[in-house]
Structure formats: structure tokens, C-alpha cells
Short mmCIF file of C-alpha atoms in Angstrom, two decimals:
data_model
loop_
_atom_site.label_atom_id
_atom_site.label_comp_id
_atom_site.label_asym_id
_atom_site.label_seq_id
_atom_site.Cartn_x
_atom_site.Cartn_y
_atom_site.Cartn_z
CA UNK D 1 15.46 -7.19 -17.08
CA UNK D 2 11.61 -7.05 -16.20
CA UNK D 3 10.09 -3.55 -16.67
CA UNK D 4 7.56 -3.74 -13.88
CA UNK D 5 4.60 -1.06 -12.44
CA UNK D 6 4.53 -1.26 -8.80
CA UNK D 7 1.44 -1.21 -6.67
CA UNK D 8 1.81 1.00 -4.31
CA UNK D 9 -0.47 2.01 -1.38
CA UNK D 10 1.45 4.90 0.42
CA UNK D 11 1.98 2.88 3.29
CA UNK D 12 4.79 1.18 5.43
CA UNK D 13 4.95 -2.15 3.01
CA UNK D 14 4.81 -0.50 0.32
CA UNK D 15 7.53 1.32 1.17
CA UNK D 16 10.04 -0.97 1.86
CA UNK D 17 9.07 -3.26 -1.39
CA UNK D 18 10.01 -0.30 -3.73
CA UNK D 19 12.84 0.07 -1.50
CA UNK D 20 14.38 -3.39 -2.40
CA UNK D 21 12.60 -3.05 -5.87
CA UNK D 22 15.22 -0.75 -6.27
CA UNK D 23 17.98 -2.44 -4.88
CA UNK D 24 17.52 -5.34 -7.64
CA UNK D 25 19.18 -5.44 -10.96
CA UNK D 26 16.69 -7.58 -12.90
CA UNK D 27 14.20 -5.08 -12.16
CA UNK D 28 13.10 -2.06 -14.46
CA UNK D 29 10.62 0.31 -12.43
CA UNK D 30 8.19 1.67 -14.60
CA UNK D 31 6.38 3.82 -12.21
CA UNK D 32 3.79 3.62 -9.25
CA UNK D 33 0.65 2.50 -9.90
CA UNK D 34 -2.47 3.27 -7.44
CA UNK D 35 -5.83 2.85 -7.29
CA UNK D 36 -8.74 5.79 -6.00
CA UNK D 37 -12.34 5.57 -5.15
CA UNK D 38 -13.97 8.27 -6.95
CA UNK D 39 -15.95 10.46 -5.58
CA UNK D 40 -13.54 10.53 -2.63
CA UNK D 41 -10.23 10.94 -4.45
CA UNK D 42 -8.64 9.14 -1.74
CA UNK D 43 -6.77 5.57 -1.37
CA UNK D 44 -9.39 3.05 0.20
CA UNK D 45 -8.17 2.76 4.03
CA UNK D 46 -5.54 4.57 3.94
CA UNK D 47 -7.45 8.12 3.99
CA UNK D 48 -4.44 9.46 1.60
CA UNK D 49 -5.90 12.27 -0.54
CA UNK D 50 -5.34 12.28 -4.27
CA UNK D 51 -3.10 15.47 -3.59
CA UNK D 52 -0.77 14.27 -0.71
CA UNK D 53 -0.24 11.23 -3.28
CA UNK D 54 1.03 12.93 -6.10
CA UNK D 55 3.43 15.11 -3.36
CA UNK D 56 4.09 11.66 -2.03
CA UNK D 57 5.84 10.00 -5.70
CA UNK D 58 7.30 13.63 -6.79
CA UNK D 59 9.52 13.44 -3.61
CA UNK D 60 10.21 9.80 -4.66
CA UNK D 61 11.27 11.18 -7.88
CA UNK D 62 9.17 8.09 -9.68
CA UNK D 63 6.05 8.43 -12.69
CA UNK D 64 2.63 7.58 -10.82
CA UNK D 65 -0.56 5.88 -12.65
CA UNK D 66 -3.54 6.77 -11.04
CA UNK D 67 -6.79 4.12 -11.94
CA UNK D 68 -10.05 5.88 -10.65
CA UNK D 69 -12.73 3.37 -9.30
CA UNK D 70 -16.42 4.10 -8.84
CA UNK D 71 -18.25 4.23 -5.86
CA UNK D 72 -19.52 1.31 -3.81
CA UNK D 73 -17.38 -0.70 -6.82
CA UNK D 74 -18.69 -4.41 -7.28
CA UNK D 75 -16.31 -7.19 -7.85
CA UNK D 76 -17.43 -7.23 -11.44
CA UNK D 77 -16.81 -3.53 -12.16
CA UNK D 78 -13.70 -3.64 -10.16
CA UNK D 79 -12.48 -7.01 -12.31
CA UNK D 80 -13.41 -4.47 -15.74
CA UNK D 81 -11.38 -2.04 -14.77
CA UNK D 82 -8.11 -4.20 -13.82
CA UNK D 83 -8.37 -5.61 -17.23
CA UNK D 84 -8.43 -2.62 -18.86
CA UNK D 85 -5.98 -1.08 -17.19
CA UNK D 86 -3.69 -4.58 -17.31
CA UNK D 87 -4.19 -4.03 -21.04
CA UNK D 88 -3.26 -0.43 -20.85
CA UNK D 89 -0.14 -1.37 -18.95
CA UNK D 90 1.06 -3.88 -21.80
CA UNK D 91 0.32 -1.99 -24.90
CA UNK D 92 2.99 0.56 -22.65
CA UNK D 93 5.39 -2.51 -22.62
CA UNK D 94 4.92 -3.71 -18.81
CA UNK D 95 5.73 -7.06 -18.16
CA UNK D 96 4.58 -7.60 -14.66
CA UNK D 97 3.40 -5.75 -11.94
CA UNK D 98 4.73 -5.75 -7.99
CA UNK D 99 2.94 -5.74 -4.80
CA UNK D 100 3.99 -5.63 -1.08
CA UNK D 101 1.57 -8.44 -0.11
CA UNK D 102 3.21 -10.47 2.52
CA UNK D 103 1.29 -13.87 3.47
CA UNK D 104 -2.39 -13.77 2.55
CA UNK D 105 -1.99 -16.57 0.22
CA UNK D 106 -6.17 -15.85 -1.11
CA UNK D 107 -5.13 -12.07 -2.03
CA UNK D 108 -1.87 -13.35 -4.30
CA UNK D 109 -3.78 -15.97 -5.95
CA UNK D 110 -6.37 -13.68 -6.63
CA UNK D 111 -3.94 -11.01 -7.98
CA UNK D 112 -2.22 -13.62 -9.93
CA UNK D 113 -5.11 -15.26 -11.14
CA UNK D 114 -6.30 -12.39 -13.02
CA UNK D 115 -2.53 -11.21 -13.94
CA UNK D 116 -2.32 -14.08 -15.93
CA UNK D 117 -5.53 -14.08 -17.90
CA UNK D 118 -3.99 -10.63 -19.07
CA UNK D 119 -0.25 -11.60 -19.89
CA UNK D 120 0.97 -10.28 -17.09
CA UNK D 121 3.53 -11.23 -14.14
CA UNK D 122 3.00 -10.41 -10.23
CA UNK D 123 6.16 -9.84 -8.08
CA UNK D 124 6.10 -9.92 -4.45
CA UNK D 125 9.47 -8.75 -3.42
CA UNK D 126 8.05 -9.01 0.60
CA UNK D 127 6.47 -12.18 0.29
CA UNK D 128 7.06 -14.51 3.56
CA UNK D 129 8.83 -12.54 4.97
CA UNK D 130 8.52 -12.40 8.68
CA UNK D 131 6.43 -9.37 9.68
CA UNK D 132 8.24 -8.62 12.91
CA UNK D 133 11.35 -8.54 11.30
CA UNK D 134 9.60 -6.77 7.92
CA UNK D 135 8.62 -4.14 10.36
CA UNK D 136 11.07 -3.10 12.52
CA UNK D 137 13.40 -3.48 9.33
CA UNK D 138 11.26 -0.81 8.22
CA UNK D 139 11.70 1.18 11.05
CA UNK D 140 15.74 0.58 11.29
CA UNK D 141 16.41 1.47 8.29
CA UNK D 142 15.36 4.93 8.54
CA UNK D 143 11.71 5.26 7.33
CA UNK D 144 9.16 7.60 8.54
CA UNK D 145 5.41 6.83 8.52
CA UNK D 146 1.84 7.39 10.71
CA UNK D 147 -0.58 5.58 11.30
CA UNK D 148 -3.58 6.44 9.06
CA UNK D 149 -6.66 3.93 9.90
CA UNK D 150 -7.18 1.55 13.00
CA UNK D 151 -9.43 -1.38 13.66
CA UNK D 152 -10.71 -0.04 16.67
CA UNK D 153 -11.62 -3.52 17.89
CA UNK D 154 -8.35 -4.17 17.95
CA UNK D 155 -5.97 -1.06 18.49
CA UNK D 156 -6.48 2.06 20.36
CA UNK D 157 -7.76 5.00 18.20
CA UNK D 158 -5.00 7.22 20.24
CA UNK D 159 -2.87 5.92 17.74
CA UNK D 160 -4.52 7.66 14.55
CA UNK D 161 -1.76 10.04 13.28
CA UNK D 162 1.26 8.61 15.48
CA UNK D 163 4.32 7.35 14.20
CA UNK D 164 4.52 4.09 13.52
CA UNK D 165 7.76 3.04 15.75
CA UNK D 166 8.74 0.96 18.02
CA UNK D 167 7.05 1.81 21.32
CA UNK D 168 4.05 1.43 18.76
CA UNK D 169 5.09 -2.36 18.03
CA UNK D 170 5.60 -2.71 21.61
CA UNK D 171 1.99 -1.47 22.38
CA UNK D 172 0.30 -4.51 20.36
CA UNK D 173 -1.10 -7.45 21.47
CA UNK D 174 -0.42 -10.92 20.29
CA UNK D 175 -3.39 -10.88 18.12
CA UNK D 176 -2.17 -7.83 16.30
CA UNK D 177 -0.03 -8.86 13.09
CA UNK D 178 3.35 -6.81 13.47
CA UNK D 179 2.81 -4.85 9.80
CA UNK D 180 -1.17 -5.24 9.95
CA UNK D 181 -1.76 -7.77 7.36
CA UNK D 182 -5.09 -8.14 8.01
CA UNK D 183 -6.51 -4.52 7.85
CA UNK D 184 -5.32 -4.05 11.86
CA UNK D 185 -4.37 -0.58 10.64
CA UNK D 186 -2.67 1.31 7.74
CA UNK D 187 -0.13 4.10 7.47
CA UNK D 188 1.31 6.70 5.16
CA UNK D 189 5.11 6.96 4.76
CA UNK D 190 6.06 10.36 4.57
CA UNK D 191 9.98 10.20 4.83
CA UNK D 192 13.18 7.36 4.42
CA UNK D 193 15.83 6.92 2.28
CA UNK D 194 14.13 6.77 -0.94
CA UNK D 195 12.73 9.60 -0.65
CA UNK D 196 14.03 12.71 -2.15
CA UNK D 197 12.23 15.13 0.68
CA UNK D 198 10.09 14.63 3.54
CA UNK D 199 6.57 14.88 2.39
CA UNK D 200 4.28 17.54 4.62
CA UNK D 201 0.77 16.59 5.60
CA UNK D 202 -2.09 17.48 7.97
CA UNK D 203 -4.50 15.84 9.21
CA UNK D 204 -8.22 16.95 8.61
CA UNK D 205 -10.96 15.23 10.54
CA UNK D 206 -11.72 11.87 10.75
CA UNK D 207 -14.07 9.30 9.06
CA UNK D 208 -15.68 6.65 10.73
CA UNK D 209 -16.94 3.07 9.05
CA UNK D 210 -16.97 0.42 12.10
CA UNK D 211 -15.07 -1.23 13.27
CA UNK D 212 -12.51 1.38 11.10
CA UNK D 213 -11.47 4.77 11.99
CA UNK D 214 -9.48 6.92 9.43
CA UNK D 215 -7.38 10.21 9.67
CA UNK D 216 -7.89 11.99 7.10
CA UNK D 217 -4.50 12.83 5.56
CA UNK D 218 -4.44 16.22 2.71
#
């Protein structure tokens, strides 16, 4: 059995990994791990406040790591602090670490890459899977989620805190990967079956970095 830290985001893919994370035997979940940009306190993208986070694992009853990173980080700073933290993560007896990557082969090899140099494993329960089917699979099996950040280039901003359901999958063009694999949006799933409670939120303004708007979720 591999005792594993799972990367999670908040959002829709991350979701449904831990969900079959879960489901497998050989698996021994650590805990969540996520990163923040400090001074925001909020996950890159996703607009998830530091806060909303921590009500987000307590109502999936699981241990979160939080790893701050700096401002405006730098591939080099952001490289320093994965290794320390990788090293943190062993001398705690992890043996790998899971994501909910799905077909950008550059981000895995990246991620495994510097996994290795450390000692450590990556996972990728979702990986090639199709994302239609990774979707509404999502959606089917009972998940709740909104959608937190758009490319406005390429979806509507309407869209910023709506569900992320089917009449939204059926609003997308062809362009638009199904589960946004290329930073078409991001969500924030708030309720499903591995969740002990629906988590509340509101939303509190919006931030604005072009061609990306964000809700901003507390």
C-alpha cells in the first residue's frame, strides 16, 4: 500500500481523482496538499480563499498541507520550495504524491521530473481519460461545483459563479476542452459524495488579469 499526499486544487478534477483515490485499495491517503500565493492567501486561478479551503477539507473529513509561495514566484524559487517541501513530505513517510492532471503530457513530465530527483512517486489516477466523459462523470455522479475563473477569450464571463452542469457543457464550443485543461476556466467543488457537508461560500468581487476573470470565492 502507497501512502500518498494528494494535490488538490478545489476544483472539479480534483474532485473526482480523490474520489477514485479513495475507491482504491493500494492507496493510503495521507492528506491534501495545496499550494497559496502569499500575500493573497488564495489558490492561483481558482480565486479560493485560504479560509473557504480549510472549510472545504474539514467537510471532506481529510488532513490538509498548506505550502505558501511568494509573490510574483520565479521558476527557481518555486523549484526551492517543491524540494523542500518534497523533503518535508518524506521525512513524514510519503511515498508519492497524486494529481488530477489529465493529458498535458509537458505538465506530468515536469511534475515527475522533479518527483524523482526527490524520491518521490506521481500518481495520476485521471490520466487519459476522456474529458467529456471525465466531466459529465463528474457531474452524474452527484458532485456540485461553480465556476470560479474564465478565459474570457474563450467563454462568456456570465458564467463566473454558475454551476458547472450540463447546459454549461452544452454551452461550449469545440475549441473549449470539456474539463478546461488548458486554463479555459476553473471551479470550486462545494458538494458530492465525498463530502461530509455542503461547503457555504460567497462570492466577493471580482479580479481581473486578461484574458482571465476570477470570482472571488471567501
Amino acid at each position: 500500500m502507497m501512502n500518498l499526499l494528494f494535490s488538490w486544487s478545489s476544483g472539479k478534477d480534483s474532485a473526482l481523482a480523490l474520489q477514485d483515490l479513495l475507491a482504491n485499495n493500494d492507496i493510503d491517503l495521507a492528506g491534501l496538499w495545496t499550494t497559496i500565493t502569499v500575500p493573497h492567501d488564495r489558490i492561483s486561478f481558482h480565486g479560493v480563499s485560504v479560509s473557504l479551503l480549510k472549510k472545504q477539507a474539514e467537510a471532506l473529513q481529510i488532513p490538509l498541507t498548506i505550502t505558501n509561495l511568494p509573490d510574483n514566484c520565479s521558476n527557481n524559487q518555486y523549484e526551492l520550495v517543491m524540494r523542500e517541501s518534497y523533503q518535508k513530505f518524506i521525512d513524514d513517510g510519503i511515498e508519492g504524491i497524486a494529481f488530477a492532471d489529465l493529458y498535458v503530457e509537458e505538465i506530468r513530465e515536469y511534475r515527475e521530473q522533479h518527483l524523482k530527483k526527490s524520491g518521490l512517486k506521481g500518481v495520476f489516477p485521471l490520466w487519459r481519460n476522456s474529458t467529456i466523459d471525465t466531466a459529465e462523470r463528474f457531474i452524474d455522479n452527484g458532485f456540485k461545483a461553480v465556476i470560479t475563473t474564465v478565459d474570457e477569450t474563450k467563454i462568456d464571463p456570465c458564467w463566473l459563479g454558475r454551476e458547472f452542469d450540463q447546459h454549461f457543457l452544452n454551452s461550449l464550443n469545440d475549441k473549449v476542452d470539456p474539463c478546461g485543461e488548458n486554463g479555459e476556466f476553473h471551479t470550486f467543488v462545494y458538494d458530492g459524495p465525498i463530502f461530509n457537508e455542503a461547503v457555504s461560500f460567497t462570492i466577493e468581487g471580482t479580479e481581473e488579469m486578461y484574458p482571465y476573470i476570477t470570482a472571488l470565492l471567501k
